[in-house]
PDB file of C-alpha atoms in Angstrom:
ATOM      1  CA  UNK A   1       0.000   0.000   0.000  1.00  0.00           C
ATOM      2  CA  UNK A   2       2.790   2.412   0.843  1.00  0.00           C
ATOM      3  CA  UNK A   3       4.342   1.986  -2.622  1.00  0.00           C
ATOM      4  CA  UNK A   4       1.110   2.819  -4.434  1.00  0.00           C
ATOM      5  CA  UNK A   5       0.410   5.882  -2.271  1.00  0.00           C
ATOM      6  CA  UNK A   6       3.982   7.102  -2.661  1.00  0.00           C
ATOM      7  CA  UNK A   7       3.842   6.766  -6.436  1.00  0.00           C
ATOM      8  CA  UNK A   8       0.533   8.598  -6.778  1.00  0.00           C
ATOM      9  CA  UNK A   9       1.442  11.389  -4.375  1.00  0.00           C
ATOM     10  CA  UNK A  10       4.921  12.057  -5.737  1.00  0.00           C
ATOM     11  CA  UNK A  11       3.615  11.888  -9.286  1.00  0.00           C
ATOM     12  CA  UNK A  12       1.543  14.934  -8.430  1.00  0.00           C
ATOM     13  CA  UNK A  13       4.388  16.787  -6.728  1.00  0.00           C
ATOM     14  CA  UNK A  14       6.597  16.374  -9.769  1.00  0.00           C
ATOM     15  CA  UNK A  15       3.924  16.971 -12.411  1.00  0.00           C
ATOM     16  CA  UNK A  16       2.723  20.068 -10.609  1.00  0.00           C
ATOM     17  CA  UNK A  17       6.015  21.934 -10.601  1.00  0.00           C
ATOM     18  CA  UNK A  18       7.520  22.200 -14.083  1.00  0.00           C
ATOM     19  CA  UNK A  19       8.632  25.844 -13.872  1.00  0.00           C
ATOM     20  CA  UNK A  20      10.115  27.656 -16.862  1.00  0.00           C
ATOM     21  CA  UNK A  21      10.492  31.059 -18.444  1.00  0.00           C
ATOM     22  CA  UNK A  22       7.905  30.638 -21.183  1.00  0.00           C
ATOM     23  CA  UNK A  23       9.141  31.374 -24.731  1.00  0.00           C
ATOM     24  CA  UNK A  24       5.906  33.348 -25.209  1.00  0.00           C
ATOM     25  CA  UNK A  25       6.797  35.898 -22.497  1.00  0.00           C
ATOM     26  CA  UNK A  26       6.805  39.499 -23.740  1.00  0.00           C
ATOM     27  CA  UNK A  27       9.312  41.909 -22.185  1.00  0.00           C
ATOM     28  CA  UNK A  28       7.320  45.086 -22.679  1.00  0.00           C
ATOM     29  CA  UNK A  29       5.885  47.306 -19.969  1.00  0.00           C
ATOM     30  CA  UNK A  30       2.181  46.592 -19.519  1.00  0.00           C
ATOM     31  CA  UNK A  31       2.086  43.537 -21.812  1.00  0.00           C
ATOM     32  CA  UNK A  32       0.031  40.656 -20.344  1.00  0.00           C
ATOM     33  CA  UNK A  33       0.267  37.056 -21.586  1.00  0.00           C
ATOM     34  CA  UNK A  34      -2.246  34.385 -20.477  1.00  0.00           C
ATOM     35  CA  UNK A  35      -1.336  30.689 -20.910  1.00  0.00           C
ATOM     36  CA  UNK A  36      -3.707  27.726 -20.500  1.00  0.00           C
ATOM     37  CA  UNK A  37      -2.889  24.038 -20.798  1.00  0.00           C
ATOM     38  CA  UNK A  38      -1.982  20.742 -19.185  1.00  0.00           C
ATOM     39  CA  UNK A  39       0.606  17.966 -18.902  1.00  0.00           C
ATOM     40  CA  UNK A  40      -0.072  14.830 -20.958  1.00  0.00           C
ATOM     41  CA  UNK A  41       1.220  11.263 -20.676  1.00  0.00           C
ATOM     42  CA  UNK A  42       3.009  12.013 -17.396  1.00  0.00           C
ATOM     43  CA  UNK A  43       4.857   9.218 -15.610  1.00  0.00           C
ATOM     44  CA  UNK A  44       6.748   9.099 -12.325  1.00  0.00           C
ATOM     45  CA  UNK A  45       9.364   6.618 -11.118  1.00  0.00           C
ATOM     46  CA  UNK A  46      10.947   6.415  -7.673  1.00  0.00           C
ATOM     47  CA  UNK A  47      14.144   4.712  -6.553  1.00  0.00           C
ATOM     48  CA  UNK A  48      15.432   4.327  -3.009  1.00  0.00           C
ATOM     49  CA  UNK A  49      14.245   2.259  -0.073  1.00  0.00           C
ATOM     50  CA  UNK A  50      11.513   1.067  -2.462  1.00  0.00           C
ATOM     51  CA  UNK A  51      10.781   1.439  -6.193  1.00  0.00           C
ATOM     52  CA  UNK A  52       7.491   2.949  -7.409  1.00  0.00           C
ATOM     53  CA  UNK A  53       5.836   3.879 -10.704  1.00  0.00           C
ATOM     54  CA  UNK A  54       2.520   5.557 -11.580  1.00  0.00           C
ATOM     55  CA  UNK A  55       0.756   7.573 -14.289  1.00  0.00           C
ATOM     56  CA  UNK A  56      -0.988  10.924 -14.086  1.00  0.00           C
ATOM     57  CA  UNK A  57      -4.695  11.142 -14.931  1.00  0.00           C
ATOM     58  CA  UNK A  58      -5.681  14.720 -15.736  1.00  0.00           C
ATOM     59  CA  UNK A  59      -5.206  18.304 -14.673  1.00  0.00           C
ATOM     60  CA  UNK A  60      -4.936  21.874 -15.846  1.00  0.00           C
ATOM     61  CA  UNK A  61      -2.663  24.831 -15.302  1.00  0.00           C
ATOM     62  CA  UNK A  62      -2.492  28.472 -16.248  1.00  0.00           C
ATOM     63  CA  UNK A  63      -0.046  31.323 -16.009  1.00  0.00           C
ATOM     64  CA  UNK A  64      -0.163  35.094 -16.288  1.00  0.00           C
ATOM     65  CA  UNK A  65       2.999  36.971 -17.258  1.00  0.00           C
ATOM     66  CA  UNK A  66       3.155  40.762 -17.015  1.00  0.00           C
ATOM     67  CA  UNK A  67       5.892  42.795 -18.658  1.00  0.00           C
ATOM     68  CA  UNK A  68       7.520  45.278 -16.262  1.00  0.00           C
ATOM     69  CA  UNK A  69      10.007  46.769 -18.724  1.00  0.00           C
ATOM     70  CA  UNK A  70      12.066  45.774 -21.764  1.00  0.00           C
ATOM     71  CA  UNK A  71      14.198  43.607 -19.428  1.00  0.00           C
ATOM     72  CA  UNK A  72      11.930  42.324 -16.633  1.00  0.00           C
ATOM     73  CA  UNK A  73       8.623  40.424 -16.391  1.00  0.00           C
ATOM     74  CA  UNK A  74       6.636  38.946 -13.483  1.00  0.00           C
ATOM     75  CA  UNK A  75       5.002  35.528 -13.841  1.00  0.00           C
ATOM     76  CA  UNK A  76       2.338  33.761 -11.730  1.00  0.00           C
ATOM     77  CA  UNK A  77       1.337  30.098 -12.257  1.00  0.00           C
ATOM     78  CA  UNK A  78      -1.321  27.890 -10.703  1.00  0.00           C
ATOM     79  CA  UNK A  79      -2.949  24.542 -11.459  1.00  0.00           C
ATOM     80  CA  UNK A  80      -4.765  21.402 -10.356  1.00  0.00           C
ATOM     81  CA  UNK A  81      -3.614  17.821 -10.965  1.00  0.00           C
ATOM     82  CA  UNK A  82      -5.040  14.386 -10.202  1.00  0.00           C
ATOM     83  CA  UNK A  83      -3.343  10.996 -10.328  1.00  0.00           C
ATOM     84  CA  UNK A  84      -4.707   7.810 -11.852  1.00  0.00           C
ATOM     85  CA  UNK A  85      -7.253   6.034  -9.661  1.00  0.00           C
ATOM     86  CA  UNK A  86      -5.917   3.008  -7.824  1.00  0.00           C
ATOM     87  CA  UNK A  87      -7.516   0.268  -5.740  1.00  0.00           C
ATOM     88  CA  UNK A  88      -5.438  -0.245  -2.611  1.00  0.00           C
ATOM     89  CA  UNK A  89      -5.606  -3.370  -0.447  1.00  0.00           C
ATOM     90  CA  UNK A  90      -6.049  -2.354   3.207  1.00  0.00           C
ATOM     91  CA  UNK A  91      -5.167  -5.175   5.653  1.00  0.00           C
ATOM     92  CA  UNK A  92      -8.233  -6.145   7.661  1.00  0.00           C
ATOM     93  CA  UNK A  93     -10.444  -3.604   5.861  1.00  0.00           C
ATOM     94  CA  UNK A  94     -10.722  -4.912   2.311  1.00  0.00           C
ATOM     95  CA  UNK A  95      -9.773  -2.321  -0.309  1.00  0.00           C
ATOM     96  CA  UNK A  96      -9.954   1.408  -1.014  1.00  0.00           C
ATOM     97  CA  UNK A  97     -10.293   3.016  -4.453  1.00  0.00           C
ATOM     98  CA  UNK A  98      -9.016   6.588  -4.488  1.00  0.00           C
ATOM     99  CA  UNK A  99      -6.598   9.072  -6.053  1.00  0.00           C
ATOM    100  CA  UNK A 100      -4.201  11.806  -4.988  1.00  0.00           C
ATOM    101  CA  UNK A 101      -4.420  15.483  -5.905  1.00  0.00           C
ATOM    102  CA  UNK A 102      -2.183  18.534  -5.857  1.00  0.00           C
ATOM    103  CA  UNK A 103      -2.632  22.290  -6.235  1.00  0.00           C
ATOM    104  CA  UNK A 104       0.620  23.925  -7.384  1.00  0.00           C
ATOM    105  CA  UNK A 105       1.515  27.620  -7.360  1.00  0.00           C
ATOM    106  CA  UNK A 106       4.669  29.495  -8.254  1.00  0.00           C
ATOM    107  CA  UNK A 107       5.799  33.051  -8.884  1.00  0.00           C
ATOM    108  CA  UNK A 108       8.852  34.066 -10.902  1.00  0.00           C
ATOM    109  CA  UNK A 109      10.815  37.158 -11.830  1.00  0.00           C
ATOM    110  CA  UNK A 110      12.110  36.903 -15.409  1.00  0.00           C
ATOM    111  CA  UNK A 111      15.112  38.808 -16.757  1.00  0.00           C
ATOM    112  CA  UNK A 112      15.857  39.162 -20.473  1.00  0.00           C
ATOM    113  CA  UNK A 113      19.622  38.927 -21.042  1.00  0.00           C
ATOM    114  CA  UNK A 114      19.325  39.220 -24.826  1.00  0.00           C
ATOM    115  CA  UNK A 115      16.750  38.231 -27.494  1.00  0.00           C
ATOM    116  CA  UNK A 116      17.588  34.519 -27.070  1.00  0.00           C
ATOM    117  CA  UNK A 117      18.384  34.151 -23.340  1.00  0.00           C
ATOM    118  CA  UNK A 118      16.146  34.760 -20.288  1.00  0.00           C
ATOM    119  CA  UNK A 119      16.930  34.100 -16.619  1.00  0.00           C
ATOM    120  CA  UNK A 120      14.390  33.363 -13.881  1.00  0.00           C
ATOM    121  CA  UNK A 121      14.319  33.325 -10.095  1.00  0.00           C
ATOM    122  CA  UNK A 122      11.289  32.386  -8.055  1.00  0.00           C
ATOM    123  CA  UNK A 123       9.431  30.364  -5.464  1.00  0.00           C
ATOM    124  CA  UNK A 124       7.165  27.330  -5.898  1.00  0.00           C
ATOM    125  CA  UNK A 125       4.657  25.788  -3.485  1.00  0.00           C
ATOM    126  CA  UNK A 126       2.382  22.752  -3.932  1.00  0.00           C
ATOM    127  CA  UNK A 127      -0.382  21.488  -1.630  1.00  0.00           C
ATOM    128  CA  UNK A 128      -0.759  17.701  -1.737  1.00  0.00           C
ATOM    129  CA  UNK A 129      -3.479  15.479  -0.262  1.00  0.00           C
ATOM    130  CA  UNK A 130      -4.451  11.802  -0.418  1.00  0.00           C
ATOM    131  CA  UNK A 131      -7.481  11.054   1.743  1.00  0.00           C
ATOM    132  CA  UNK A 132      -6.553   9.809   5.205  1.00  0.00           C
ATOM    133  CA  UNK A 133      -3.502   7.849   4.110  1.00  0.00           C
ATOM    134  CA  UNK A 134      -1.003  10.653   3.632  1.00  0.00           C
ATOM    135  CA  UNK A 135      -0.851  13.549   6.075  1.00  0.00           C
ATOM    136  CA  UNK A 136      -1.761  16.797   4.264  1.00  0.00           C
ATOM    137  CA  UNK A 137       1.562  18.180   3.109  1.00  0.00           C
ATOM    138  CA  UNK A 138       3.268  20.751   0.909  1.00  0.00           C
ATOM    139  CA  UNK A 139       6.388  20.930  -1.229  1.00  0.00           C
ATOM    140  CA  UNK A 140       8.179  24.286  -1.441  1.00  0.00           C
ATOM    141  CA  UNK A 141      11.494  25.569  -2.752  1.00  0.00           C
ATOM    142  CA  UNK A 142      13.229  28.596  -4.235  1.00  0.00           C
ATOM    143  CA  UNK A 143      14.687  28.093  -7.693  1.00  0.00           C
ATOM    144  CA  UNK A 144      16.756  29.732 -10.425  1.00  0.00           C
ATOM    145  CA  UNK A 145      16.891  28.899 -14.103  1.00  0.00           C
ATOM    146  CA  UNK A 146      17.598  29.804 -17.704  1.00  0.00           C
ATOM    147  CA  UNK A 147      15.630  29.566 -20.960  1.00  0.00           C
ATOM    148  CA  UNK A 148      17.297  29.737 -24.390  1.00  0.00           C
ATOM    149  CA  UNK A 149      15.357  30.196 -27.640  1.00  0.00           C
ATOM    150  CA  UNK A 150      16.186  29.793 -31.333  1.00  0.00           C
ATOM    151  CA  UNK A 151      13.867  31.018 -34.104  1.00  0.00           C
ATOM    152  CA  UNK A 152      13.434  28.588 -36.989  1.00  0.00           C
ATOM    153  CA  UNK A 153      11.331  31.008 -39.020  1.00  0.00           C
ATOM    154  CA  UNK A 154       8.722  33.735 -38.519  1.00  0.00           C
ATOM    155  CA  UNK A 155       6.359  31.329 -36.738  1.00  0.00           C
ATOM    156  CA  UNK A 156       8.325  28.514 -35.066  1.00  0.00           C
ATOM    157  CA  UNK A 157      10.747  28.908 -32.150  1.00  0.00           C
ATOM    158  CA  UNK A 158      12.711  26.160 -30.413  1.00  0.00           C
ATOM    159  CA  UNK A 159      13.419  26.552 -26.683  1.00  0.00           C
ATOM    160  CA  UNK A 160      15.248  24.757 -23.879  1.00  0.00           C
ATOM    161  CA  UNK A 161      15.023  25.372 -20.125  1.00  0.00           C
ATOM    162  CA  UNK A 162      17.107  24.324 -17.128  1.00  0.00           C
ATOM    163  CA  UNK A 163      15.894  25.064 -13.563  1.00  0.00           C
ATOM    164  CA  UNK A 164      17.595  24.177 -10.282  1.00  0.00           C
ATOM    165  CA  UNK A 165      16.250  24.371  -6.725  1.00  0.00           C
ATOM    166  CA  UNK A 166      17.076  22.794  -3.387  1.00  0.00           C
ATOM    167  CA  UNK A 167      17.143  19.056  -4.097  1.00  0.00           C
ATOM    168  CA  UNK A 168      15.233  19.515  -7.349  1.00  0.00           C
ATOM    169  CA  UNK A 169      15.974  20.007 -11.040  1.00  0.00           C
ATOM    170  CA  UNK A 170      14.079  20.470 -14.303  1.00  0.00           C
ATOM    171  CA  UNK A 171      15.180  20.064 -17.915  1.00  0.00           C
ATOM    172  CA  UNK A 172      12.687  20.937 -20.642  1.00  0.00           C
ATOM    173  CA  UNK A 173      12.802  21.333 -24.439  1.00  0.00           C
ATOM    174  CA  UNK A 174      10.085  22.161 -26.938  1.00  0.00           C
ATOM    175  CA  UNK A 175       8.732  24.281 -29.747  1.00  0.00           C
ATOM    176  CA  UNK A 176       6.458  27.314 -29.750  1.00  0.00           C
ATOM    177  CA  UNK A 177       4.374  28.018 -32.868  1.00  0.00           C
ATOM    178  CA  UNK A 178       2.968  31.492 -33.520  1.00  0.00           C
ATOM    179  CA  UNK A 179      -0.715  31.264 -34.462  1.00  0.00           C
ATOM    180  CA  UNK A 180      -1.287  35.000 -34.862  1.00  0.00           C
ATOM    181  CA  UNK A 181       0.185  38.316 -33.796  1.00  0.00           C
ATOM    182  CA  UNK A 182      -1.345  37.775 -30.344  1.00  0.00           C
ATOM    183  CA  UNK A 183      -1.362  33.983 -29.800  1.00  0.00           C
ATOM    184  CA  UNK A 184       0.889  30.905 -29.832  1.00  0.00           C
ATOM    185  CA  UNK A 185       0.800  27.161 -29.096  1.00  0.00           C
ATOM    186  CA  UNK A 186       3.642  25.450 -27.235  1.00  0.00           C
ATOM    187  CA  UNK A 187       4.518  21.751 -26.956  1.00  0.00           C
ATOM    188  CA  UNK A 188       7.412  20.572 -24.778  1.00  0.00           C
ATOM    189  CA  UNK A 189       8.919  17.486 -23.148  1.00  0.00           C
ATOM    190  CA  UNK A 190      10.220  17.761 -19.578  1.00  0.00           C
ATOM    191  CA  UNK A 191      12.131  15.679 -17.066  1.00  0.00           C
ATOM    192  CA  UNK A 192      12.045  16.715 -13.412  1.00  0.00           C
ATOM    193  CA  UNK A 193      13.962  15.139 -10.529  1.00  0.00           C
ATOM    194  CA  UNK A 194      13.507  15.527  -6.767  1.00  0.00           C
ATOM    195  CA  UNK A 195      15.958  13.962  -4.296  1.00  0.00           C
ATOM    196  CA  UNK A 196      15.553  12.516  -0.796  1.00  0.00           C
ATOM    197  CA  UNK A 197      11.774  12.860  -0.618  1.00  0.00           C
ATOM    198  CA  UNK A 198      10.333  11.875   2.777  1.00  0.00           C
ATOM    199  CA  UNK A 199       6.604  11.119   2.561  1.00  0.00           C
ATOM    200  CA  UNK A 200       4.745  11.175   5.875  1.00  0.00           C
ATOM    201  CA  UNK A 201       2.474   8.218   5.204  1.00  0.00           C
ATOM    202  CA  UNK A 202       0.374   7.303   8.208  1.00  0.00           C
ATOM    203  CA  UNK A 203       1.066   3.949   9.923  1.00  0.00           C
ATOM    204  CA  UNK A 204       4.206   3.436   7.793  1.00  0.00           C
ATOM    205  CA  UNK A 205       7.909   3.835   8.638  1.00  0.00           C
ATOM    206  CA  UNK A 206       9.873   6.791   7.283  1.00  0.00           C
ATOM    207  CA  UNK A 207      11.618   6.019   4.001  1.00  0.00           C
ATOM    208  CA  UNK A 208      13.300   8.337   1.523  1.00  0.00           C
ATOM    209  CA  UNK A 209      13.561   7.997  -2.253  1.00  0.00           C
ATOM    210  CA  UNK A 210      14.597   9.917  -5.373  1.00  0.00           C
ATOM    211  CA  UNK A 211      11.894  10.582  -7.984  1.00  0.00           C
ATOM    212  CA  UNK A 212      11.946  11.301 -11.723  1.00  0.00           C
ATOM    213  CA  UNK A 213       8.923  12.626 -13.653  1.00  0.00           C
ATOM    214  CA  UNK A 214       8.606  12.823 -17.438  1.00  0.00           C
ATOM    215  CA  UNK A 215       5.759  14.202 -19.526  1.00  0.00           C
ATOM    216  CA  UNK A 216       4.555  16.318 -22.443  1.00  0.00           C
ATOM    217  CA  UNK A 217       3.157  19.787 -21.771  1.00  0.00           C
ATOM    218  CA  UNK A 218       0.781  21.599 -24.161  1.00  0.00           C
ATOM    219  CA  UNK A 219       0.023  25.285 -23.623  1.00  0.00           C
ATOM    220  CA  UNK A 220      -2.006  27.909 -25.519  1.00  0.00           C
ATOM    221  CA  UNK A 221      -0.859  31.500 -25.017  1.00  0.00           C
ATOM    222  CA  UNK A 222      -2.656  34.710 -25.884  1.00  0.00           C
ATOM    223  CA  UNK A 223      -1.872  38.379 -25.342  1.00  0.00           C
ATOM    224  CA  UNK A 224      -4.605  40.231 -23.465  1.00  0.00           C
TER     225      UNK A 224
END
Protein backbone atom coordinates (compact mmCIF):
# COMPACT_ATOMS: atom_id res chain seq x y z
CA UNK A 1 0.00 0.00 0.00
CA UNK A 2 2.79 2.41 0.84
CA UNK A 3 4.34 1.99 -2.62
CA UNK A 4 1.11 2.82 -4.43
CA UNK A 5 0.41 5.88 -2.27
CA UNK A 6 3.98 7.10 -2.66
CA UNK A 7 3.84 6.77 -6.44
CA UNK A 8 0.53 8.60 -6.78
CA UNK A 9 1.44 11.39 -4.38
CA UNK A 10 4.92 12.06 -5.74
CA UNK A 11 3.61 11.89 -9.29
CA UNK A 12 1.54 14.93 -8.43
CA UNK A 13 4.39 16.79 -6.73
CA UNK A 14 6.60 16.37 -9.77
CA UNK A 15 3.92 16.97 -12.41
CA UNK A 16 2.72 20.07 -10.61
CA UNK A 17 6.01 21.93 -10.60
CA UNK A 18 7.52 22.20 -14.08
CA UNK A 19 8.63 25.84 -13.87
CA UNK A 20 10.11 27.66 -16.86
CA UNK A 21 10.49 31.06 -18.44
CA UNK A 22 7.91 30.64 -21.18
CA UNK A 23 9.14 31.37 -24.73
CA UNK A 24 5.91 33.35 -25.21
CA UNK A 25 6.80 35.90 -22.50
CA UNK A 26 6.80 39.50 -23.74
CA UNK A 27 9.31 41.91 -22.18
CA UNK A 28 7.32 45.09 -22.68
CA UNK A 29 5.89 47.31 -19.97
CA UNK A 30 2.18 46.59 -19.52
CA UNK A 31 2.09 43.54 -21.81
CA UNK A 32 0.03 40.66 -20.34
CA UNK A 33 0.27 37.06 -21.59
CA UNK A 34 -2.25 34.38 -20.48
CA UNK A 35 -1.34 30.69 -20.91
CA UNK A 36 -3.71 27.73 -20.50
CA UNK A 37 -2.89 24.04 -20.80
CA UNK A 38 -1.98 20.74 -19.19
CA UNK A 39 0.61 17.97 -18.90
CA UNK A 40 -0.07 14.83 -20.96
CA UNK A 41 1.22 11.26 -20.68
CA UNK A 42 3.01 12.01 -17.40
CA UNK A 43 4.86 9.22 -15.61
CA UNK A 44 6.75 9.10 -12.33
CA UNK A 45 9.36 6.62 -11.12
CA UNK A 46 10.95 6.42 -7.67
CA UNK A 47 14.14 4.71 -6.55
CA UNK A 48 15.43 4.33 -3.01
CA UNK A 49 14.25 2.26 -0.07
CA UNK A 50 11.51 1.07 -2.46
CA UNK A 51 10.78 1.44 -6.19
CA UNK A 52 7.49 2.95 -7.41
CA UNK A 53 5.84 3.88 -10.70
CA UNK A 54 2.52 5.56 -11.58
CA UNK A 55 0.76 7.57 -14.29
CA UNK A 56 -0.99 10.92 -14.09
CA UNK A 57 -4.70 11.14 -14.93
CA UNK A 58 -5.68 14.72 -15.74
CA UNK A 59 -5.21 18.30 -14.67
CA UNK A 60 -4.94 21.87 -15.85
CA UNK A 61 -2.66 24.83 -15.30
CA UNK A 62 -2.49 28.47 -16.25
CA UNK A 63 -0.05 31.32 -16.01
CA UNK A 64 -0.16 35.09 -16.29
CA UNK A 65 3.00 36.97 -17.26
CA UNK A 66 3.15 40.76 -17.02
CA UNK A 67 5.89 42.79 -18.66
CA UNK A 68 7.52 45.28 -16.26
CA UNK A 69 10.01 46.77 -18.72
CA UNK A 70 12.07 45.77 -21.76
CA UNK A 71 14.20 43.61 -19.43
CA UNK A 72 11.93 42.32 -16.63
CA UNK A 73 8.62 40.42 -16.39
CA UNK A 74 6.64 38.95 -13.48
CA UNK A 75 5.00 35.53 -13.84
CA UNK A 76 2.34 33.76 -11.73
CA UNK A 77 1.34 30.10 -12.26
CA UNK A 78 -1.32 27.89 -10.70
CA UNK A 79 -2.95 24.54 -11.46
CA UNK A 80 -4.76 21.40 -10.36
CA UNK A 81 -3.61 17.82 -10.97
CA UNK A 82 -5.04 14.39 -10.20
CA UNK A 83 -3.34 11.00 -10.33
CA UNK A 84 -4.71 7.81 -11.85
CA UNK A 85 -7.25 6.03 -9.66
CA UNK A 86 -5.92 3.01 -7.82
CA UNK A 87 -7.52 0.27 -5.74
CA UNK A 88 -5.44 -0.24 -2.61
CA UNK A 89 -5.61 -3.37 -0.45
CA UNK A 90 -6.05 -2.35 3.21
CA UNK A 91 -5.17 -5.17 5.65
CA UNK A 92 -8.23 -6.15 7.66
CA UNK A 93 -10.44 -3.60 5.86
CA UNK A 94 -10.72 -4.91 2.31
CA UNK A 95 -9.77 -2.32 -0.31
CA UNK A 96 -9.95 1.41 -1.01
CA UNK A 97 -10.29 3.02 -4.45
CA UNK A 98 -9.02 6.59 -4.49
CA UNK A 99 -6.60 9.07 -6.05
CA UNK A 100 -4.20 11.81 -4.99
CA UNK A 101 -4.42 15.48 -5.91
CA UNK A 102 -2.18 18.53 -5.86
CA UNK A 103 -2.63 22.29 -6.23
CA UNK A 104 0.62 23.92 -7.38
CA UNK A 105 1.52 27.62 -7.36
CA UNK A 106 4.67 29.49 -8.25
CA UNK A 107 5.80 33.05 -8.88
CA UNK A 108 8.85 34.07 -10.90
CA UNK A 109 10.82 37.16 -11.83
CA UNK A 110 12.11 36.90 -15.41
CA UNK A 111 15.11 38.81 -16.76
CA UNK A 112 15.86 39.16 -20.47
CA UNK A 113 19.62 38.93 -21.04
CA UNK A 114 19.32 39.22 -24.83
CA UNK A 115 16.75 38.23 -27.49
CA UNK A 116 17.59 34.52 -27.07
CA UNK A 117 18.38 34.15 -23.34
CA UNK A 118 16.15 34.76 -20.29
CA UNK A 119 16.93 34.10 -16.62
CA UNK A 120 14.39 33.36 -13.88
CA UNK A 121 14.32 33.33 -10.09
CA UNK A 122 11.29 32.39 -8.06
CA UNK A 123 9.43 30.36 -5.46
CA UNK A 124 7.17 27.33 -5.90
CA UNK A 125 4.66 25.79 -3.48
CA UNK A 126 2.38 22.75 -3.93
CA UNK A 127 -0.38 21.49 -1.63
CA UNK A 128 -0.76 17.70 -1.74
CA UNK A 129 -3.48 15.48 -0.26
CA UNK A 130 -4.45 11.80 -0.42
CA UNK A 131 -7.48 11.05 1.74
CA UNK A 132 -6.55 9.81 5.20
CA UNK A 133 -3.50 7.85 4.11
CA UNK A 134 -1.00 10.65 3.63
CA UNK A 135 -0.85 13.55 6.07
CA UNK A 136 -1.76 16.80 4.26
CA UNK A 137 1.56 18.18 3.11
CA UNK A 138 3.27 20.75 0.91
CA UNK A 139 6.39 20.93 -1.23
CA UNK A 140 8.18 24.29 -1.44
CA UNK A 141 11.49 25.57 -2.75
CA UNK A 142 13.23 28.60 -4.24
CA UNK A 143 14.69 28.09 -7.69
CA UNK A 144 16.76 29.73 -10.43
CA UNK A 145 16.89 28.90 -14.10
CA UNK A 146 17.60 29.80 -17.70
CA UNK A 147 15.63 29.57 -20.96
CA UNK A 148 17.30 29.74 -24.39
CA UNK A 149 15.36 30.20 -27.64
CA UNK A 150 16.19 29.79 -31.33
CA UNK A 151 13.87 31.02 -34.10
CA UNK A 152 13.43 28.59 -36.99
CA UNK A 153 11.33 31.01 -39.02
CA UNK A 154 8.72 33.74 -38.52
CA UNK A 155 6.36 31.33 -36.74
CA UNK A 156 8.32 28.51 -35.07
CA UNK A 157 10.75 28.91 -32.15
CA UNK A 158 12.71 26.16 -30.41
CA UNK A 159 13.42 26.55 -26.68
CA UNK A 160 15.25 24.76 -23.88
CA UNK A 161 15.02 25.37 -20.13
CA UNK A 162 17.11 24.32 -17.13
CA UNK A 163 15.89 25.06 -13.56
CA UNK A 164 17.60 24.18 -10.28
CA UNK A 165 16.25 24.37 -6.73
CA UNK A 166 17.08 22.79 -3.39
CA UNK A 167 17.14 19.06 -4.10
CA UNK A 168 15.23 19.51 -7.35
CA UNK A 169 15.97 20.01 -11.04
CA UNK A 170 14.08 20.47 -14.30
CA UNK A 171 15.18 20.06 -17.91
CA UNK A 172 12.69 20.94 -20.64
CA UNK A 173 12.80 21.33 -24.44
CA UNK A 174 10.08 22.16 -26.94
CA UNK A 175 8.73 24.28 -29.75
CA UNK A 176 6.46 27.31 -29.75
CA UNK A 177 4.37 28.02 -32.87
CA UNK A 178 2.97 31.49 -33.52
CA UNK A 179 -0.72 31.26 -34.46
CA UNK A 180 -1.29 35.00 -34.86
CA UNK A 181 0.18 38.32 -33.80
CA UNK A 182 -1.35 37.78 -30.34
CA UNK A 183 -1.36 33.98 -29.80
CA UNK A 184 0.89 30.90 -29.83
CA UNK A 185 0.80 27.16 -29.10
CA UNK A 186 3.64 25.45 -27.24
CA UNK A 187 4.52 21.75 -26.96
CA UNK A 188 7.41 20.57 -24.78
CA UNK A 189 8.92 17.49 -23.15
CA UNK A 190 10.22 17.76 -19.58
CA UNK A 191 12.13 15.68 -17.07
CA UNK A 192 12.04 16.72 -13.41
CA UNK A 193 13.96 15.14 -10.53
CA UNK A 194 13.51 15.53 -6.77
CA UNK A 195 15.96 13.96 -4.30
CA UNK A 196 15.55 12.52 -0.80
CA UNK A 197 11.77 12.86 -0.62
CA UNK A 198 10.33 11.88 2.78
CA UNK A 199 6.60 11.12 2.56
CA UNK A 200 4.75 11.17 5.88
CA UNK A 201 2.47 8.22 5.20
CA UNK A 202 0.37 7.30 8.21
CA UNK A 203 1.07 3.95 9.92
CA UNK A 204 4.21 3.44 7.79
CA UNK A 205 7.91 3.84 8.64
CA UNK A 206 9.87 6.79 7.28
CA UNK A 207 11.62 6.02 4.00
CA UNK A 208 13.30 8.34 1.52
CA UNK A 209 13.56 8.00 -2.25
CA UNK A 210 14.60 9.92 -5.37
CA UNK A 211 11.89 10.58 -7.98
CA UNK A 212 11.95 11.30 -11.72
CA UNK A 213 8.92 12.63 -13.65
CA UNK A 214 8.61 12.82 -17.44
CA UNK A 215 5.76 14.20 -19.53
CA UNK A 216 4.56 16.32 -22.44
CA UNK A 217 3.16 19.79 -21.77
CA UNK A 218 0.78 21.60 -24.16
CA UNK A 219 0.02 25.28 -23.62
CA UNK A 220 -2.01 27.91 -25.52
CA UNK A 221 -0.86 31.50 -25.02
CA UNK A 222 -2.66 34.71 -25.88
CA UNK A 223 -1.87 38.38 -25.34
CA UNK A 224 -4.61 40.23 -23.46
